[in-house]
């Protein structure tokens, strides 16, 4: 069981600590901020074209979530998941509605008029796919079976699924409670892997949160502890610039993994998805040191087998 649980509001009043264990996304600004950051990072970047294209996908996500709002009562879902001991919106157990397919259609329709030539056939194939075929692709993608989906289709499917899960996450009727326990690597809301971790400024100054690759929630993880295996003895921090770099890779010699860590006090504009994507040179360095990535970027799916 995760060491952060979401429970009905009445159960958490006496146990809530001073550190918020879970932060839900602000969908009014999340996508616009991410798109702006991607465009900023694209300037004079070797992958500038792809960063700009990712920004157009994020803008389509913003418009889809605005034009196609979701209202859902998750009270019974929360009660059932609490009783079963799993995340309330777990990708393994939560029964998807067709709303995500409606979001996908809207995202594709916005992207098609300006999509690059090599992308257009992918969008057309997705737009012509039947409902059950899309469900099968979504199930495979959420299970990490990229080979059954294709790295070309995955970003667009994930874009729609992510908006769907983010819309639901912001409507969960419970509160988060921190407990002793392991398994804090995956999101306590949907059980998906993080993109990266962020050391905050502002209300949560100095606190580290992992940012979910699917539902966009953030959950607290103490610093100087591997976000993958929770060991502390063999951590190292890598950067491309100096010790004051805003983006570093935290590697663990115990499990052989790494995850990016972003410091808002070094650059208050850092954004998990955008800055992780724009720092692929650091990923190459970590792979050269024989560390495996433990996170997932929604614009960077492996080709699969």
Coordinates of C-alpha atoms in Angstrom, one line a residue:
X1 CA 0.0 0.0 0.0
X2 CA 1.2 3.5 -0.8
X3 CA 2.4 5.6 2.1
X4 CA 0.1 8.4 0.9
X5 CA -3.6 7.6 0.8
X6 CA -6.7 9.5 -0.2
X7 CA -9.5 9.0 2.3
X8 CA -12.9 10.5 3.0
X9 CA -12.4 14.0 4.5
X10 CA -13.6 13.1 8.0
X11 CA -10.8 10.5 8.4
X12 CA -7.9 12.9 8.0
X13 CA -8.7 15.8 10.3
X14 CA -6.8 14.5 13.3
X15 CA -3.8 13.2 11.3
X16 CA -3.1 15.9 8.9
X17 CA 0.5 17.2 9.2
X18 CA 2.0 20.6 8.4
X19 CA 3.4 19.2 5.1
X20 CA 0.7 18.8 2.4
X21 CA 1.2 15.2 1.2
X22 CA -0.7 15.7 -2.0
X23 CA -1.2 18.7 -4.4
X24 CA -3.8 18.6 -7.2
X25 CA -3.2 20.4 -10.5
X26 CA -4.6 23.8 -11.3
X27 CA -6.0 23.1 -14.7
X28 CA -6.7 26.8 -15.4
X29 CA -3.0 27.5 -15.7
X30 CA -1.2 24.1 -16.0
X31 CA -1.3 23.7 -19.7
X32 CA -0.8 27.4 -20.6
X33 CA 2.2 27.5 -18.4
X34 CA 3.6 24.3 -19.9
X35 CA 3.1 25.5 -23.4
X36 CA 4.8 28.8 -22.7
X37 CA 7.7 27.1 -21.1
X38 CA 8.1 24.7 -24.1
X39 CA 8.2 27.6 -26.5
X40 CA 10.7 29.4 -24.4
X41 CA 13.0 26.4 -24.2
X42 CA 12.6 25.8 -27.9
X43 CA 14.5 29.0 -28.8
X44 CA 17.9 28.1 -30.2
X45 CA 17.5 24.5 -28.9
X46 CA 18.7 21.5 -31.1
X47 CA 15.2 20.0 -30.6
X48 CA 13.4 23.3 -31.0
X49 CA 11.0 22.0 -33.7
X50 CA 9.8 19.1 -31.5
X51 CA 9.5 21.3 -28.4
X52 CA 7.4 23.7 -30.4
X53 CA 5.2 20.9 -31.6
X54 CA 4.8 19.6 -28.1
X55 CA 3.6 23.1 -27.2
X56 CA 0.9 22.8 -29.8
X57 CA -0.2 19.5 -28.3
X58 CA -0.3 21.0 -24.9
X59 CA -2.4 24.0 -26.2
X60 CA -4.8 21.5 -27.7
X61 CA -5.0 19.8 -24.3
X62 CA -5.8 23.2 -22.7
X63 CA -8.6 23.8 -25.2
X64 CA -10.0 20.3 -24.9
X65 CA -10.3 20.4 -21.1
X66 CA -11.9 23.9 -21.3
X67 CA -14.4 23.0 -24.0
X68 CA -15.2 19.5 -22.7
X69 CA -15.5 19.8 -18.9
X70 CA -16.0 16.6 -17.0
X71 CA -18.3 16.5 -13.9
X72 CA -18.2 13.2 -12.1
X73 CA -19.2 11.9 -8.6
X74 CA -16.3 10.0 -7.2
X75 CA -17.6 9.4 -3.7
X76 CA -18.3 5.7 -4.2
X77 CA -15.1 5.2 -6.1
X78 CA -13.1 6.7 -3.2
X79 CA -14.9 4.5 -0.7
X80 CA -14.4 1.4 -2.8
X81 CA -10.7 2.1 -3.4
X82 CA -10.1 2.9 0.3
X83 CA -11.6 -0.5 1.2
X84 CA -9.6 -2.3 -1.4
X85 CA -6.4 -0.5 -0.5
X86 CA -5.5 0.9 -4.0
X87 CA -5.3 4.3 -5.5
X88 CA -8.8 5.8 -6.2
X89 CA -8.1 6.4 -9.9
X90 CA -5.7 3.5 -10.4
X91 CA -5.0 2.8 -14.1
X92 CA -5.2 -0.9 -13.1
X93 CA -8.7 -0.8 -11.7
X94 CA -10.6 2.4 -12.7
X95 CA -13.2 1.8 -15.4
X96 CA -12.7 4.4 -18.1
X97 CA -15.6 6.2 -19.7
X98 CA -15.7 7.2 -23.3
X99 CA -15.0 10.9 -22.3
X100 CA -11.3 10.4 -23.0
X101 CA -12.1 9.4 -26.6
X102 CA -14.1 12.6 -27.0
X103 CA -11.1 14.6 -25.7
X104 CA -8.8 12.7 -28.2
X105 CA -11.1 13.6 -31.1
X106 CA -11.0 17.3 -30.1
X107 CA -7.2 17.2 -29.7
X108 CA -6.7 15.6 -33.1
X109 CA -9.1 18.0 -34.8
X110 CA -7.1 20.9 -33.5
X111 CA -3.8 19.5 -34.5
X112 CA -4.6 18.2 -38.0
X113 CA -4.7 21.6 -39.9
X114 CA -1.1 22.4 -38.9
X115 CA 0.5 19.0 -38.2
X116 CA 3.9 18.2 -39.8
X117 CA 3.7 15.9 -42.8
X118 CA 5.0 12.8 -41.0
X119 CA 2.5 13.3 -38.1
X120 CA -0.6 13.7 -40.2
X121 CA -1.0 10.0 -41.1
X122 CA -0.7 9.1 -37.4
X123 CA -3.5 11.5 -36.5
X124 CA -5.7 10.2 -39.4
X125 CA -5.2 6.6 -38.3
X126 CA -6.3 7.5 -34.7
X127 CA -9.3 9.5 -36.0
X128 CA -10.4 6.5 -38.0
X129 CA -9.9 3.9 -35.3
X130 CA -12.9 2.3 -33.8
X131 CA -13.9 2.8 -30.2
X132 CA -12.8 -0.7 -29.1
X133 CA -9.5 -0.4 -30.9
X134 CA -8.8 2.9 -29.0
X135 CA -9.7 1.2 -25.7
X136 CA -7.3 -1.6 -26.4
X137 CA -4.6 0.9 -27.3
X138 CA -5.2 2.8 -24.1
X139 CA -5.1 -0.3 -22.0
X140 CA -1.8 -1.3 -23.5
X141 CA -0.4 2.2 -23.1
X142 CA -1.4 2.5 -19.5
X143 CA 0.2 -0.9 -18.8
X144 CA 3.5 0.2 -20.4
X145 CA 3.1 -2.1 -23.4
X146 CA 4.4 0.5 -25.8
X147 CA 5.2 -2.0 -28.5
X148 CA 1.5 -2.7 -28.9
X149 CA 0.7 1.0 -29.4
X150 CA 3.7 2.5 -31.2
X151 CA 5.7 5.4 -30.0
X152 CA 4.2 7.5 -32.8
X153 CA 0.6 7.1 -31.5
X154 CA 1.4 7.1 -27.8
X155 CA 1.9 10.8 -27.2
X156 CA -1.6 11.7 -28.6
X157 CA -3.4 8.9 -26.8
X158 CA -1.6 9.9 -23.6
X159 CA -2.5 13.5 -24.1
X160 CA -6.2 12.7 -24.1
X161 CA -5.9 10.2 -21.3
X162 CA -3.9 12.6 -19.2
X163 CA -6.6 15.4 -19.5
X164 CA -9.3 12.9 -18.6
X165 CA -7.4 11.7 -15.5
X166 CA -6.5 15.3 -14.5
X167 CA -10.1 16.4 -14.8
X168 CA -11.1 13.5 -12.5
X169 CA -8.3 14.0 -10.0
X170 CA -9.3 17.6 -9.3
X171 CA -12.8 16.3 -8.3
X172 CA -11.8 13.7 -5.8
X173 CA -13.9 14.3 -2.7
X174 CA -11.3 13.2 -0.1
X175 CA -8.1 14.4 1.5
X176 CA -4.6 13.0 1.5
X177 CA -3.1 11.3 4.5
X178 CA 0.6 10.5 4.9
X179 CA 1.5 7.2 6.5
X180 CA 4.6 5.2 7.1
X181 CA 5.3 2.7 4.4
X182 CA 7.0 2.1 1.1
X183 CA 5.9 2.3 -2.5
X184 CA 5.9 6.0 -2.9
X185 CA 7.4 6.0 -6.4
X186 CA 4.0 5.8 -8.2
X187 CA 1.2 8.4 -7.9
X188 CA -1.2 7.9 -5.0
X189 CA -4.0 9.1 -7.1
X190 CA -3.7 7.0 -10.3
X191 CA -0.7 4.7 -9.7
X192 CA 1.3 6.1 -12.7
X193 CA 5.0 6.9 -12.7
X194 CA 6.3 10.5 -12.2
X195 CA 7.8 12.7 -14.9
X196 CA 10.3 14.3 -12.5
X197 CA 10.5 15.8 -9.0
X198 CA 10.3 19.4 -8.2
X199 CA 11.8 21.3 -5.2
X200 CA 9.2 24.0 -4.6
X201 CA 9.3 27.7 -3.6
X202 CA 6.4 29.6 -2.1
X203 CA 4.1 27.9 0.3
X204 CA 6.0 24.6 0.1
X205 CA 9.5 26.1 0.0
X206 CA 12.2 23.5 0.1
X207 CA 9.8 20.6 -0.1
X208 CA 10.2 18.0 -2.9
X209 CA 7.2 16.7 -4.8
X210 CA 7.0 14.1 -7.5
X211 CA 4.9 15.2 -10.5
X212 CA 2.6 12.6 -12.0
X213 CA 2.9 11.8 -15.8
X214 CA -0.8 11.1 -16.1
X215 CA -3.1 12.9 -13.7
X216 CA -0.7 15.9 -13.1
X217 CA -1.0 15.6 -9.3
X218 CA 2.1 16.0 -7.1
X219 CA 3.0 14.0 -4.0
X220 CA 5.5 14.7 -1.3
X221 CA 8.8 12.8 -1.1
X222 CA 11.5 13.7 1.3
X223 CA 14.8 14.8 -0.2
X224 CA 18.0 12.8 -0.3
X225 CA 16.0 9.6 -0.7
X226 CA 15.7 7.6 -3.9
X227 CA 12.3 8.2 -5.4
X228 CA 12.3 4.7 -6.9
X229 CA 13.6 2.4 -4.1
X230 CA 13.6 4.8 -1.1
X231 CA 17.2 4.0 -0.2
X232 CA 19.6 6.8 0.9
X233 CA 23.1 5.4 0.9
X234 CA 24.2 5.6 -2.8
X235 CA 22.7 8.8 -4.2
X236 CA 24.6 11.1 -6.6
X237 CA 23.5 14.3 -8.3
X238 CA 24.5 15.0 -11.9
X239 CA 24.2 18.2 -14.0
X240 CA 25.4 19.6 -17.2
X241 CA 26.3 23.0 -15.8
X242 CA 27.4 23.8 -12.3
X243 CA 26.4 22.8 -8.8
X244 CA 23.8 25.6 -9.0
X245 CA 22.0 24.1 -12.0
X246 CA 18.2 24.2 -11.9
X247 CA 18.0 20.7 -13.4
X248 CA 19.9 17.7 -12.0
X249 CA 19.6 13.9 -12.2
X250 CA 19.4 12.1 -9.0
X251 CA 20.9 8.6 -9.4
X252 CA 20.8 5.7 -7.0
X253 CA 23.5 3.1 -6.9
X254 CA 21.2 0.7 -5.1
X255 CA 18.6 0.3 -7.8
X256 CA 20.5 1.6 -10.7
X257 CA 17.8 4.2 -11.6
X258 CA 17.7 8.0 -12.0
X259 CA 15.0 10.7 -12.0
X260 CA 15.4 14.4 -12.8
X261 CA 15.0 16.9 -10.0
X262 CA 14.1 20.5 -10.7
X263 CA 14.8 23.4 -8.4
X264 CA 12.4 26.3 -8.5
X265 CA 14.8 28.4 -6.3
X266 CA 17.4 28.2 -9.1
X267 CA 14.8 28.9 -11.9
X268 CA 11.2 29.7 -10.8
X269 CA 10.0 28.9 -14.3
X270 CA 11.0 25.3 -14.4
X271 CA 8.1 23.0 -15.4
X272 CA 8.4 19.2 -15.0
X273 CA 7.3 18.0 -18.5
X274 CA 8.9 20.8 -20.5
X275 CA 12.2 20.9 -18.7
X276 CA 12.6 17.2 -18.6
X277 CA 12.0 17.0 -22.3
X278 CA 14.4 19.8 -23.1
X279 CA 17.2 18.2 -21.1
X280 CA 17.6 15.0 -23.0
X281 CA 21.4 15.6 -23.1
X282 CA 21.4 14.8 -19.4
X283 CA 19.5 11.6 -20.1
X284 CA 22.1 10.6 -22.5
X285 CA 24.8 11.3 -19.9
X286 CA 22.9 9.1 -17.4
X287 CA 22.5 6.3 -19.8
X288 CA 26.2 6.5 -20.5
X289 CA 26.8 6.0 -16.8
X290 CA 24.5 2.9 -16.9
X291 CA 21.6 4.3 -15.0
X292 CA 18.0 3.6 -16.2
X293 CA 15.3 6.2 -16.2
X294 CA 12.6 5.6 -13.6
X295 CA 10.1 8.2 -14.8
X296 CA 8.0 8.8 -17.9
X297 CA 7.7 11.8 -20.1
X298 CA 4.4 12.0 -22.1
X299 CA 6.4 13.2 -25.2
X300 CA 9.2 10.7 -25.0
X301 CA 7.9 7.1 -25.3
X302 CA 10.4 4.3 -26.0
X303 CA 9.9 2.5 -29.3
X304 CA 9.0 -0.7 -27.4
X305 CA 9.6 -4.2 -28.5

